[in-house]
Short mmCIF file of N, CA and C in Angstrom, two decimals:
data_model
loop_
_atom_site.label_atom_id
_atom_site.label_comp_id
_atom_site.label_asym_id
_atom_site.label_seq_id
_atom_site.Cartn_x
_atom_site.Cartn_y
_atom_site.Cartn_z
N MET L 116 -183.12 110.69 200.91
CA MET L 116 -182.53 109.98 202.03
C MET L 116 -183.10 108.57 202.06
N ARG L 117 -182.25 107.59 202.24
CA ARG L 117 -182.69 106.20 202.27
C ARG L 117 -183.42 105.91 203.58
N ARG L 118 -184.29 104.90 203.53
CA ARG L 118 -185.08 104.54 204.70
C ARG L 118 -184.20 104.20 205.90
N THR L 119 -183.07 103.51 205.69
CA THR L 119 -182.20 103.16 206.82
C THR L 119 -181.64 104.42 207.47
N GLU L 120 -181.31 105.44 206.67
CA GLU L 120 -180.82 106.70 207.22
C GLU L 120 -181.93 107.40 208.01
N LEU L 121 -183.16 107.36 207.50
CA LEU L 121 -184.29 107.96 208.21
C LEU L 121 -184.47 107.30 209.57
N ARG L 122 -184.42 105.97 209.61
CA ARG L 122 -184.58 105.23 210.87
C ARG L 122 -183.49 105.62 211.86
N GLU L 123 -182.25 105.69 211.38
CA GLU L 123 -181.14 106.05 212.26
C GLU L 123 -181.31 107.45 212.81
N ASN L 124 -181.71 108.40 211.96
CA ASN L 124 -181.94 109.77 212.42
C ASN L 124 -183.04 109.82 213.46
N ARG L 125 -184.13 109.11 213.21
CA ARG L 125 -185.25 109.11 214.16
C ARG L 125 -184.88 108.42 215.46
N ALA L 126 -184.07 107.40 215.40
CA ALA L 126 -183.65 106.70 216.63
C ALA L 126 -182.87 107.65 217.53
N ARG L 127 -182.06 108.52 216.94
CA ARG L 127 -181.31 109.50 217.72
C ARG L 127 -182.23 110.58 218.29
N GLU L 128 -183.29 110.91 217.56
CA GLU L 128 -184.19 111.97 217.98
C GLU L 128 -185.06 111.56 219.16
N GLY L 129 -185.36 110.29 219.31
CA GLY L 129 -186.22 109.84 220.41
C GLY L 129 -187.69 109.87 220.03
N MET L 130 -188.52 110.09 221.03
CA MET L 130 -189.97 110.03 220.87
C MET L 130 -190.51 111.16 219.99
N GLU L 131 -191.46 110.81 219.13
CA GLU L 131 -192.19 111.80 218.35
C GLU L 131 -193.51 112.05 219.08
N HIS L 132 -193.94 113.30 219.17
CA HIS L 132 -195.19 113.64 219.84
C HIS L 132 -195.92 114.68 219.02
N PHE L 133 -197.22 114.46 218.79
CA PHE L 133 -198.04 115.40 218.03
C PHE L 133 -199.34 115.65 218.78
N THR L 134 -199.77 116.89 218.85
CA THR L 134 -201.12 117.21 219.28
C THR L 134 -201.89 117.45 217.98
N ILE L 135 -202.64 116.43 217.57
CA ILE L 135 -203.24 116.44 216.24
C ILE L 135 -204.14 117.67 216.03
N ALA L 136 -204.93 118.03 217.03
CA ALA L 136 -205.81 119.20 216.87
C ALA L 136 -204.99 120.46 216.61
N LYS L 137 -203.86 120.59 217.28
CA LYS L 137 -202.99 121.77 217.09
C LYS L 137 -202.36 121.75 215.69
N VAL L 138 -201.90 120.57 215.26
CA VAL L 138 -201.33 120.45 213.92
C VAL L 138 -202.38 120.83 212.88
N ALA L 139 -203.61 120.37 213.09
CA ALA L 139 -204.70 120.66 212.16
C ALA L 139 -205.00 122.16 212.12
N GLU L 140 -204.94 122.83 213.27
CA GLU L 140 -205.17 124.27 213.32
C GLU L 140 -204.09 125.04 212.57
N GLU L 141 -202.85 124.57 212.67
CA GLU L 141 -201.71 125.28 212.09
C GLU L 141 -201.54 125.03 210.59
N HIS L 142 -202.06 123.91 210.10
CA HIS L 142 -201.87 123.54 208.70
C HIS L 142 -203.19 123.06 208.12
N ASP L 143 -203.61 123.65 207.03
CA ASP L 143 -204.84 123.19 206.39
C ASP L 143 -204.54 122.50 205.05
N ASP L 144 -203.37 121.89 204.96
CA ASP L 144 -202.98 121.19 203.74
C ASP L 144 -203.89 119.99 203.50
N PHE L 145 -204.10 119.67 202.25
CA PHE L 145 -204.86 118.47 201.91
C PHE L 145 -204.17 117.24 202.49
N ARG L 146 -202.85 117.18 202.33
CA ARG L 146 -202.10 116.04 202.88
C ARG L 146 -200.73 116.50 203.36
N ARG L 147 -200.37 116.10 204.58
CA ARG L 147 -199.07 116.43 205.16
C ARG L 147 -198.55 115.19 205.88
N VAL L 148 -197.41 114.69 205.43
CA VAL L 148 -196.78 113.54 206.08
C VAL L 148 -196.09 114.05 207.34
N LEU L 149 -196.52 113.53 208.50
CA LEU L 149 -195.95 113.96 209.77
C LEU L 149 -194.78 113.10 210.22
N TRP L 150 -194.84 111.82 209.89
CA TRP L 150 -193.80 110.91 210.37
C TRP L 150 -193.78 109.67 209.47
N THR L 151 -192.57 109.19 209.17
CA THR L 151 -192.40 107.96 208.40
C THR L 151 -191.45 107.06 209.15
N GLY L 152 -191.91 105.86 209.46
CA GLY L 152 -191.09 104.87 210.14
C GLY L 152 -190.76 103.71 209.23
N GLU L 153 -190.19 102.68 209.80
CA GLU L 153 -189.80 101.52 209.03
C GLU L 153 -191.03 100.75 208.51
N HIS L 154 -192.11 100.71 209.30
CA HIS L 154 -193.28 99.89 208.94
C HIS L 154 -194.56 100.69 208.75
N THR L 155 -194.60 101.93 209.22
CA THR L 155 -195.82 102.73 209.15
C THR L 155 -195.51 104.18 208.83
N GLN L 156 -196.59 104.92 208.52
CA GLN L 156 -196.46 106.33 208.21
C GLN L 156 -197.68 107.07 208.76
N LEU L 157 -197.47 108.24 209.36
CA LEU L 157 -198.54 109.06 209.90
C LEU L 157 -198.74 110.28 209.01
N VAL L 158 -199.98 110.47 208.57
CA VAL L 158 -200.32 111.55 207.65
C VAL L 158 -201.57 112.26 208.16
N ILE L 159 -201.57 113.59 208.14
CA ILE L 159 -202.78 114.35 208.48
C ILE L 159 -203.36 114.90 207.19
N MET L 160 -204.69 114.89 207.10
CA MET L 160 -205.38 115.37 205.91
C MET L 160 -206.48 116.33 206.29
N THR L 161 -206.69 117.34 205.47
CA THR L 161 -207.79 118.27 205.63
C THR L 161 -208.55 118.30 204.31
N ILE L 162 -209.78 117.82 204.36
CA ILE L 162 -210.62 117.77 203.16
C ILE L 162 -211.59 118.95 203.23
N PRO L 163 -211.53 119.86 202.26
CA PRO L 163 -212.40 121.04 202.32
C PRO L 163 -213.87 120.68 202.13
N ALA L 164 -214.75 121.58 202.53
CA ALA L 164 -216.19 121.38 202.36
C ALA L 164 -216.48 121.00 200.90
N GLY L 165 -217.24 119.93 200.72
CA GLY L 165 -217.57 119.46 199.38
C GLY L 165 -216.48 118.64 198.71
N GLY L 166 -215.32 118.51 199.37
CA GLY L 166 -214.20 117.78 198.78
C GLY L 166 -214.20 116.32 199.15
N GLU L 167 -213.24 115.61 198.61
CA GLU L 167 -213.10 114.18 198.88
C GLU L 167 -211.65 113.76 198.70
N ILE L 168 -211.34 112.59 199.26
CA ILE L 168 -210.01 112.02 199.04
C ILE L 168 -209.92 111.52 197.61
N GLY L 169 -210.98 110.96 197.12
CA GLY L 169 -211.02 110.38 195.78
C GLY L 169 -210.96 108.87 195.87
N GLU L 170 -211.79 108.21 195.11
CA GLU L 170 -211.84 106.74 195.15
C GLU L 170 -210.49 106.16 194.78
N GLU L 171 -210.01 105.24 195.61
CA GLU L 171 -208.68 104.67 195.39
C GLU L 171 -208.58 103.29 196.04
N VAL L 172 -207.52 102.58 195.67
CA VAL L 172 -207.19 101.28 196.25
C VAL L 172 -205.70 101.29 196.52
N HIS L 173 -205.31 100.90 197.73
CA HIS L 173 -203.90 100.72 198.07
C HIS L 173 -203.66 99.22 198.14
N GLU L 174 -203.06 98.67 197.11
CA GLU L 174 -202.88 97.21 197.05
C GLU L 174 -201.94 96.69 198.13
N GLU L 175 -200.96 97.50 198.53
CA GLU L 175 -199.92 97.05 199.46
C GLU L 175 -200.05 97.65 200.85
N ASN L 176 -201.04 98.51 201.09
CA ASN L 176 -201.08 99.26 202.34
C ASN L 176 -202.39 99.07 203.08
N ASP L 177 -202.30 98.71 204.35
CA ASP L 177 -203.44 98.85 205.25
C ASP L 177 -203.49 100.31 205.65
N GLN L 178 -204.68 100.79 206.00
CA GLN L 178 -204.84 102.19 206.36
C GLN L 178 -205.84 102.30 207.51
N ILE L 179 -205.49 103.10 208.52
CA ILE L 179 -206.38 103.36 209.64
C ILE L 179 -206.57 104.87 209.70
N LEU L 180 -207.82 105.31 209.58
CA LEU L 180 -208.14 106.74 209.57
C LEU L 180 -208.91 107.11 210.82
N THR L 181 -208.47 108.16 211.51
CA THR L 181 -209.14 108.67 212.70
C THR L 181 -209.57 110.10 212.43
N PHE L 182 -210.84 110.39 212.67
CA PHE L 182 -211.41 111.70 212.34
C PHE L 182 -211.32 112.64 213.54
N VAL L 183 -210.80 113.85 213.28
CA VAL L 183 -210.54 114.84 214.32
C VAL L 183 -211.66 115.87 214.40
N SER L 184 -212.13 116.34 213.25
CA SER L 184 -213.22 117.33 213.22
C SER L 184 -213.93 117.27 211.88
N GLY L 185 -215.14 117.83 211.87
CA GLY L 185 -215.95 117.83 210.66
C GLY L 185 -216.82 116.58 210.58
N VAL L 186 -217.57 116.50 209.48
CA VAL L 186 -218.43 115.33 209.23
C VAL L 186 -218.26 114.91 207.79
N GLY L 187 -218.46 113.62 207.55
CA GLY L 187 -218.31 113.12 206.20
C GLY L 187 -218.93 111.76 206.02
N GLU L 188 -218.62 111.18 204.88
CA GLU L 188 -219.11 109.85 204.55
C GLU L 188 -217.93 108.99 204.12
N ALA L 189 -217.84 107.83 204.73
CA ALA L 189 -216.80 106.85 204.39
C ALA L 189 -217.43 105.78 203.52
N THR L 190 -216.74 105.41 202.45
CA THR L 190 -217.16 104.29 201.62
C THR L 190 -215.99 103.34 201.51
N VAL L 191 -216.18 102.10 201.96
CA VAL L 191 -215.15 101.07 201.90
C VAL L 191 -215.80 99.82 201.34
N SER L 192 -215.28 99.34 200.21
CA SER L 192 -215.81 98.14 199.56
C SER L 192 -217.32 98.23 199.33
N GLY L 193 -217.78 99.43 198.95
CA GLY L 193 -219.19 99.63 198.64
C GLY L 193 -220.08 99.91 199.85
N GLN L 194 -219.56 99.74 201.06
CA GLN L 194 -220.35 100.03 202.27
C GLN L 194 -220.14 101.48 202.67
N LYS L 195 -221.25 102.17 202.99
CA LYS L 195 -221.17 103.59 203.35
C LYS L 195 -221.55 103.78 204.80
N ARG L 196 -220.83 104.71 205.46
CA ARG L 196 -221.12 105.09 206.84
C ARG L 196 -220.83 106.57 207.02
N LYS L 197 -221.61 107.21 207.87
CA LYS L 197 -221.30 108.60 208.24
C LYS L 197 -220.13 108.56 209.22
N VAL L 198 -219.27 109.59 209.14
CA VAL L 198 -218.14 109.71 210.06
C VAL L 198 -218.10 111.11 210.65
N ALA L 199 -217.58 111.20 211.88
CA ALA L 199 -217.44 112.47 212.58
C ALA L 199 -216.26 112.36 213.54
N ALA L 200 -215.95 113.46 214.22
CA ALA L 200 -214.85 113.49 215.17
C ALA L 200 -214.95 112.33 216.15
N GLY L 201 -213.82 111.64 216.35
CA GLY L 201 -213.77 110.50 217.26
C GLY L 201 -213.95 109.16 216.58
N ASP L 202 -214.42 109.16 215.34
CA ASP L 202 -214.60 107.90 214.60
C ASP L 202 -213.28 107.41 214.03
N LEU L 203 -213.19 106.11 213.84
CA LEU L 203 -212.01 105.47 213.26
C LEU L 203 -212.51 104.47 212.22
N VAL L 204 -211.87 104.46 211.05
CA VAL L 204 -212.23 103.54 209.97
C VAL L 204 -210.97 102.79 209.54
N VAL L 205 -211.09 101.48 209.41
CA VAL L 205 -209.98 100.65 208.94
C VAL L 205 -210.23 100.29 207.48
N VAL L 206 -209.20 100.47 206.66
CA VAL L 206 -209.26 100.09 205.24
C VAL L 206 -208.16 99.07 204.99
N PRO L 207 -208.51 97.78 204.88
CA PRO L 207 -207.50 96.78 204.59
C PRO L 207 -206.92 96.96 203.18
N ALA L 208 -205.70 96.52 202.99
CA ALA L 208 -205.06 96.58 201.67
C ALA L 208 -205.97 95.93 200.63
N GLY L 209 -206.00 96.55 199.45
CA GLY L 209 -206.76 96.00 198.34
C GLY L 209 -208.23 96.38 198.30
N LYS L 210 -208.71 97.16 199.27
CA LYS L 210 -210.13 97.53 199.31
C LYS L 210 -210.33 98.93 198.73
N LYS L 211 -211.29 99.05 197.82
CA LYS L 211 -211.62 100.35 197.23
C LYS L 211 -212.27 101.22 198.31
N HIS L 212 -211.87 102.50 198.37
CA HIS L 212 -212.40 103.38 199.40
C HIS L 212 -212.40 104.84 198.95
N ASN L 213 -213.22 105.62 199.64
CA ASN L 213 -213.27 107.06 199.44
C ASN L 213 -213.83 107.69 200.71
N PHE L 214 -213.46 108.93 200.96
CA PHE L 214 -213.95 109.69 202.10
C PHE L 214 -214.34 111.06 201.59
N VAL L 215 -215.59 111.46 201.86
CA VAL L 215 -216.15 112.70 201.32
C VAL L 215 -216.57 113.60 202.48
N ASN L 216 -216.24 114.87 202.37
CA ASN L 216 -216.68 115.85 203.35
C ASN L 216 -218.11 116.24 203.01
N THR L 217 -219.05 115.96 203.91
CA THR L 217 -220.45 116.28 203.68
C THR L 217 -220.92 117.49 204.49
N GLY L 218 -220.01 118.11 205.22
CA GLY L 218 -220.38 119.24 206.08
C GLY L 218 -219.88 120.57 205.56
N PRO L 219 -220.20 121.65 206.30
CA PRO L 219 -219.80 122.99 205.87
C PRO L 219 -218.38 123.36 206.29
N ASN L 220 -217.77 122.58 207.17
CA ASN L 220 -216.42 122.86 207.67
C ASN L 220 -215.44 121.80 207.16
N PRO L 221 -214.14 122.07 207.24
CA PRO L 221 -213.17 121.05 206.81
C PRO L 221 -213.34 119.74 207.59
N LEU L 222 -213.11 118.64 206.91
CA LEU L 222 -213.07 117.31 207.51
C LEU L 222 -211.59 117.00 207.75
N VAL L 223 -211.21 116.92 209.02
CA VAL L 223 -209.81 116.73 209.38
C VAL L 223 -209.64 115.32 209.93
N LEU L 224 -208.61 114.64 209.45
CA LEU L 224 -208.34 113.28 209.91
C LEU L 224 -206.85 113.03 209.90
N TYR L 225 -206.46 112.02 210.64
CA TYR L 225 -205.09 111.53 210.48
C TYR L 225 -205.20 110.07 210.13
N THR L 226 -204.23 109.63 209.35
CA THR L 226 -204.24 108.25 208.88
C THR L 226 -202.87 107.63 209.08
N VAL L 227 -202.90 106.37 209.40
CA VAL L 227 -201.68 105.59 209.54
C VAL L 227 -201.67 104.57 208.41
N TYR L 228 -200.63 104.61 207.59
CA TYR L 228 -200.43 103.64 206.52
C TYR L 228 -199.42 102.61 206.98
N GLY L 229 -199.64 101.38 206.62
CA GLY L 229 -198.65 100.35 206.88
C GLY L 229 -198.53 99.46 205.65
N PRO L 230 -197.42 99.48 204.96
CA PRO L 230 -196.25 100.34 205.12
C PRO L 230 -196.52 101.75 204.58
N ALA L 231 -195.50 102.59 204.61
CA ALA L 231 -195.62 103.98 204.13
C ALA L 231 -196.14 104.01 202.70
N ASP L 232 -196.90 105.07 202.38
CA ASP L 232 -197.48 105.20 201.05
C ASP L 232 -197.04 106.48 200.33
N HIS L 233 -196.48 107.43 201.07
CA HIS L 233 -196.12 108.72 200.48
C HIS L 233 -194.65 109.06 200.76
N ALA L 234 -194.14 110.03 200.03
CA ALA L 234 -192.77 110.49 200.25
C ALA L 234 -192.64 111.07 201.65
N ASP L 235 -191.55 110.75 202.34
CA ASP L 235 -191.32 111.27 203.67
C ASP L 235 -191.29 112.79 203.64
N GLY L 236 -192.07 113.43 204.52
CA GLY L 236 -192.09 114.88 204.59
C GLY L 236 -192.94 115.57 203.54
N ALA L 237 -193.65 114.80 202.72
CA ALA L 237 -194.45 115.40 201.65
C ALA L 237 -195.53 116.32 202.21
N VAL L 238 -195.72 117.45 201.55
CA VAL L 238 -196.80 118.38 201.87
C VAL L 238 -197.47 118.73 200.56
N HIS L 239 -198.79 118.47 200.49
CA HIS L 239 -199.57 118.80 199.30
C HIS L 239 -200.70 119.72 199.74
N ARG L 240 -200.66 120.95 199.29
CA ARG L 240 -201.65 121.96 199.72
C ARG L 240 -203.06 121.60 199.27
N THR L 241 -203.20 121.01 198.08
CA THR L 241 -204.52 120.71 197.53
C THR L 241 -204.56 119.28 197.00
N LYS L 242 -205.77 118.78 196.76
CA LYS L 242 -205.93 117.45 196.16
C LYS L 242 -205.29 117.42 194.77
N GLU L 243 -205.46 118.49 194.03
CA GLU L 243 -204.88 118.56 192.68
C GLU L 243 -203.35 118.45 192.75
N GLU L 244 -202.75 119.13 193.70
CA GLU L 244 -201.30 119.06 193.88
C GLU L 244 -200.88 117.64 194.28
N ALA L 245 -201.66 117.02 195.17
CA ALA L 245 -201.37 115.64 195.60
C ALA L 245 -201.48 114.67 194.43
N ASP L 246 -202.54 114.81 193.63
CA ASP L 246 -202.73 113.93 192.47
C ASP L 246 -201.59 114.10 191.46
N ALA L 247 -201.18 115.34 191.22
CA ALA L 247 -200.09 115.60 190.27
C ALA L 247 -198.78 114.99 190.76
N ALA L 248 -198.51 115.09 192.07
CA ALA L 248 -197.28 114.51 192.62
C ALA L 248 -197.29 113.00 192.48
N GLU L 249 -198.43 112.38 192.71
CA GLU L 249 -198.52 110.92 192.55
C GLU L 249 -198.33 110.51 191.10
N GLU L 250 -199.02 111.22 190.19
CA GLU L 250 -198.93 110.88 188.76
C GLU L 250 -197.53 111.05 188.20
N SER L 251 -196.80 112.04 188.71
CA SER L 251 -195.45 112.31 188.20
C SER L 251 -194.38 111.44 188.85
N GLY L 252 -194.78 110.65 189.87
CA GLY L 252 -193.82 109.81 190.57
C GLY L 252 -193.03 110.54 191.64
N LYS L 253 -193.44 111.76 191.99
CA LYS L 253 -192.72 112.54 193.01
C LYS L 253 -193.23 112.28 194.43
N ASP L 254 -194.22 111.40 194.56
CA ASP L 254 -194.78 111.11 195.88
C ASP L 254 -194.62 109.62 196.20
N GLU L 255 -193.42 109.13 196.03
CA GLU L 255 -193.15 107.72 196.29
C GLU L 255 -192.61 107.55 197.71
N PRO L 256 -193.02 106.49 198.39
CA PRO L 256 -192.49 106.25 199.74
C PRO L 256 -191.00 105.92 199.70
N PRO L 257 -190.31 106.14 200.83
CA PRO L 257 -188.89 105.80 200.87
C PRO L 257 -188.69 104.30 200.64
N THR L 258 -187.56 103.95 200.09
CA THR L 258 -187.23 102.53 199.90
C THR L 258 -186.09 102.17 200.84
N SER L 259 -186.05 100.88 201.20
CA SER L 259 -184.99 100.47 202.13
C SER L 259 -183.68 100.26 201.43
#
Protein backbone atom coordinates (compact mmCIF):
# COMPACT_ATOMS: atom_id res chain seq x y z
CA MET A 1 0.00 0.00 0.00
CA ARG A 2 1.38 3.41 -0.94
CA ARG A 3 2.04 6.01 1.75
CA THR A 4 -0.73 8.30 0.42
CA GLU A 5 -3.24 5.44 0.76
CA LEU A 6 -2.03 4.77 4.31
CA ARG A 7 -2.51 8.44 5.23
CA GLU A 8 -6.01 8.47 3.76
CA ASN A 9 -6.98 5.30 5.63
CA ARG A 10 -5.62 6.66 8.90
CA ALA A 11 -7.37 10.00 8.41
CA ARG A 12 -10.69 8.14 8.21
CA GLU A 13 -9.85 6.06 11.28
CA GLY A 14 -9.25 9.08 13.55
CA MET A 15 -7.10 9.07 16.66
CA GLU A 16 -4.67 6.26 17.38
CA HIS A 17 -4.30 5.34 21.07
CA PHE A 18 -1.89 2.86 22.68
CA THR A 19 -1.31 1.84 26.28
CA ILE A 20 2.35 0.98 25.81
CA ALA A 21 2.63 -1.16 28.97
CA LYS A 22 -0.36 -3.24 27.82
CA VAL A 23 1.05 -3.62 24.29
CA ALA A 24 4.36 -4.73 25.83
CA GLU A 25 2.58 -7.31 28.01
CA GLU A 26 0.67 -8.72 25.03
CA HIS A 27 3.60 -8.88 22.60
CA ASP A 28 7.20 -9.76 23.33
CA ASP A 29 8.40 -9.29 19.75
CA PHE A 30 11.86 -7.85 19.19
CA ARG A 31 10.30 -5.20 16.95
CA ARG A 32 6.66 -4.37 16.18
CA VAL A 33 5.62 -1.37 14.10
CA LEU A 34 2.54 0.10 15.80
CA TRP A 35 1.86 3.09 13.58
CA THR A 36 3.29 4.71 10.45
CA GLY A 37 2.46 8.28 9.52
CA GLU A 38 3.56 10.68 6.84
CA HIS A 39 6.56 11.99 8.85
CA THR A 40 7.07 9.58 11.76
CA GLN A 41 6.74 5.96 12.83
CA LEU A 42 6.03 4.38 16.24
CA VAL A 43 7.73 1.07 17.02
CA ILE A 44 7.79 -1.00 20.22
CA MET A 45 10.81 -3.19 20.96
CA THR A 46 11.51 -5.91 23.50
CA ILE A 47 15.18 -6.73 23.99
CA PRO A 48 15.68 -10.03 25.85
CA ALA A 49 18.07 -10.36 28.80
CA GLY A 50 21.62 -10.18 27.46
CA GLY A 51 20.38 -8.95 24.07
CA GLU A 52 20.93 -5.75 22.17
CA ILE A 53 19.57 -3.73 19.28
CA GLY A 54 22.95 -3.93 17.59
CA GLU A 55 25.27 -1.08 16.67
CA GLU A 56 23.76 0.91 13.80
CA VAL A 57 23.49 4.30 12.13
CA HIS A 58 20.33 5.74 10.58
CA GLU A 59 21.61 8.32 8.11
CA GLU A 60 18.15 9.69 7.29
CA ASN A 61 16.25 9.16 10.54
CA ASP A 62 16.12 10.91 13.89
CA GLN A 63 15.09 8.51 16.64
CA ILE A 64 13.58 9.08 20.09
CA LEU A 65 13.54 6.07 22.43
CA THR A 66 11.49 5.91 25.63
CA PHE A 67 12.10 3.05 28.06
CA VAL A 68 9.07 1.31 29.59
CA SER A 69 10.63 -1.45 31.72
CA GLY A 70 13.92 -3.19 32.40
CA VAL A 71 17.43 -1.76 32.60
CA GLY A 72 20.12 -1.32 30.02
CA GLU A 73 22.95 0.70 28.60
CA ALA A 74 22.62 3.28 25.84
CA THR A 75 25.60 4.14 23.65
CA VAL A 76 25.28 7.12 21.30
CA SER A 77 28.33 8.51 19.48
CA GLY A 78 30.62 6.70 21.93
CA GLN A 79 28.92 8.11 25.05
CA LYS A 80 27.44 5.52 27.43
CA ARG A 81 24.61 5.94 29.93
CA LYS A 82 22.51 3.57 32.00
CA VAL A 83 18.81 3.55 31.08
CA ALA A 84 15.69 2.39 32.93
CA ALA A 85 11.91 2.82 32.86
CA GLY A 86 10.97 6.47 32.34
CA ASP A 87 14.21 7.42 30.56
CA LEU A 88 14.25 8.92 27.08
CA VAL A 89 17.22 8.98 24.69
CA VAL A 90 17.46 11.04 21.49
CA VAL A 91 19.56 9.71 18.60
CA PRO A 92 20.04 12.32 15.85
CA ALA A 93 20.35 11.10 12.26
CA GLY A 94 23.84 9.93 11.37
CA LYS A 95 24.90 9.02 14.92
CA LYS A 96 26.18 5.51 15.70
CA HIS A 97 24.17 3.93 18.52
CA ASN A 98 23.35 0.72 20.36
CA PHE A 99 21.12 -0.27 23.27
CA VAL A 100 21.96 -3.31 25.40
CA ASN A 101 19.83 -5.07 27.99
CA THR A 102 21.99 -5.35 31.12
CA GLY A 103 19.29 -6.75 33.42
CA PRO A 104 17.63 -10.10 34.06
CA ASN A 105 14.27 -9.05 32.57
CA PRO A 106 13.32 -7.84 29.08
CA LEU A 107 14.20 -4.24 28.23
CA VAL A 108 11.03 -2.75 26.73
CA LEU A 109 11.01 0.54 24.86
CA TYR A 110 9.13 2.40 22.23
CA THR A 111 10.81 4.49 19.61
CA VAL A 112 9.66 7.18 17.25
CA TYR A 113 11.50 7.41 13.93
CA GLY A 114 11.31 10.48 11.77
CA PRO A 115 10.83 9.67 8.95
CA ALA A 116 9.67 6.03 9.05
CA ASP A 117 12.44 3.41 9.00
CA HIS A 118 10.57 0.09 8.77
CA ALA A 119 7.81 -1.50 6.71
CA ASP A 120 4.36 -0.47 7.90
CA GLY A 121 2.93 -3.18 10.17
CA ALA A 122 6.20 -5.12 10.34
CA VAL A 123 6.51 -7.64 13.16
CA HIS A 124 9.87 -9.32 13.84
CA ARG A 125 9.80 -11.91 16.63
CA THR A 126 13.60 -11.94 17.07
CA LYS A 127 16.64 -9.81 16.27
CA GLU A 128 17.75 -12.46 13.79
CA GLU A 129 14.40 -12.24 12.01
CA ALA A 130 14.62 -8.42 11.99
CA ASP A 131 18.18 -8.49 10.60
CA ALA A 132 17.19 -10.98 7.87
CA ALA A 133 14.21 -8.83 6.83
CA GLU A 134 16.44 -5.76 6.58
CA GLU A 135 19.16 -7.59 4.63
CA SER A 136 16.65 -9.05 2.17
CA GLY A 137 14.98 -5.68 1.56
CA LYS A 138 11.64 -6.84 3.05
CA ASP A 139 11.72 -4.22 5.82
CA GLU A 140 11.64 -1.04 3.78
CA PRO A 141 9.54 1.95 4.86
CA PRO A 142 6.57 2.96 2.71
CA THR A 143 7.30 5.36 -0.13
CA SER A 144 5.15 8.29 -1.13
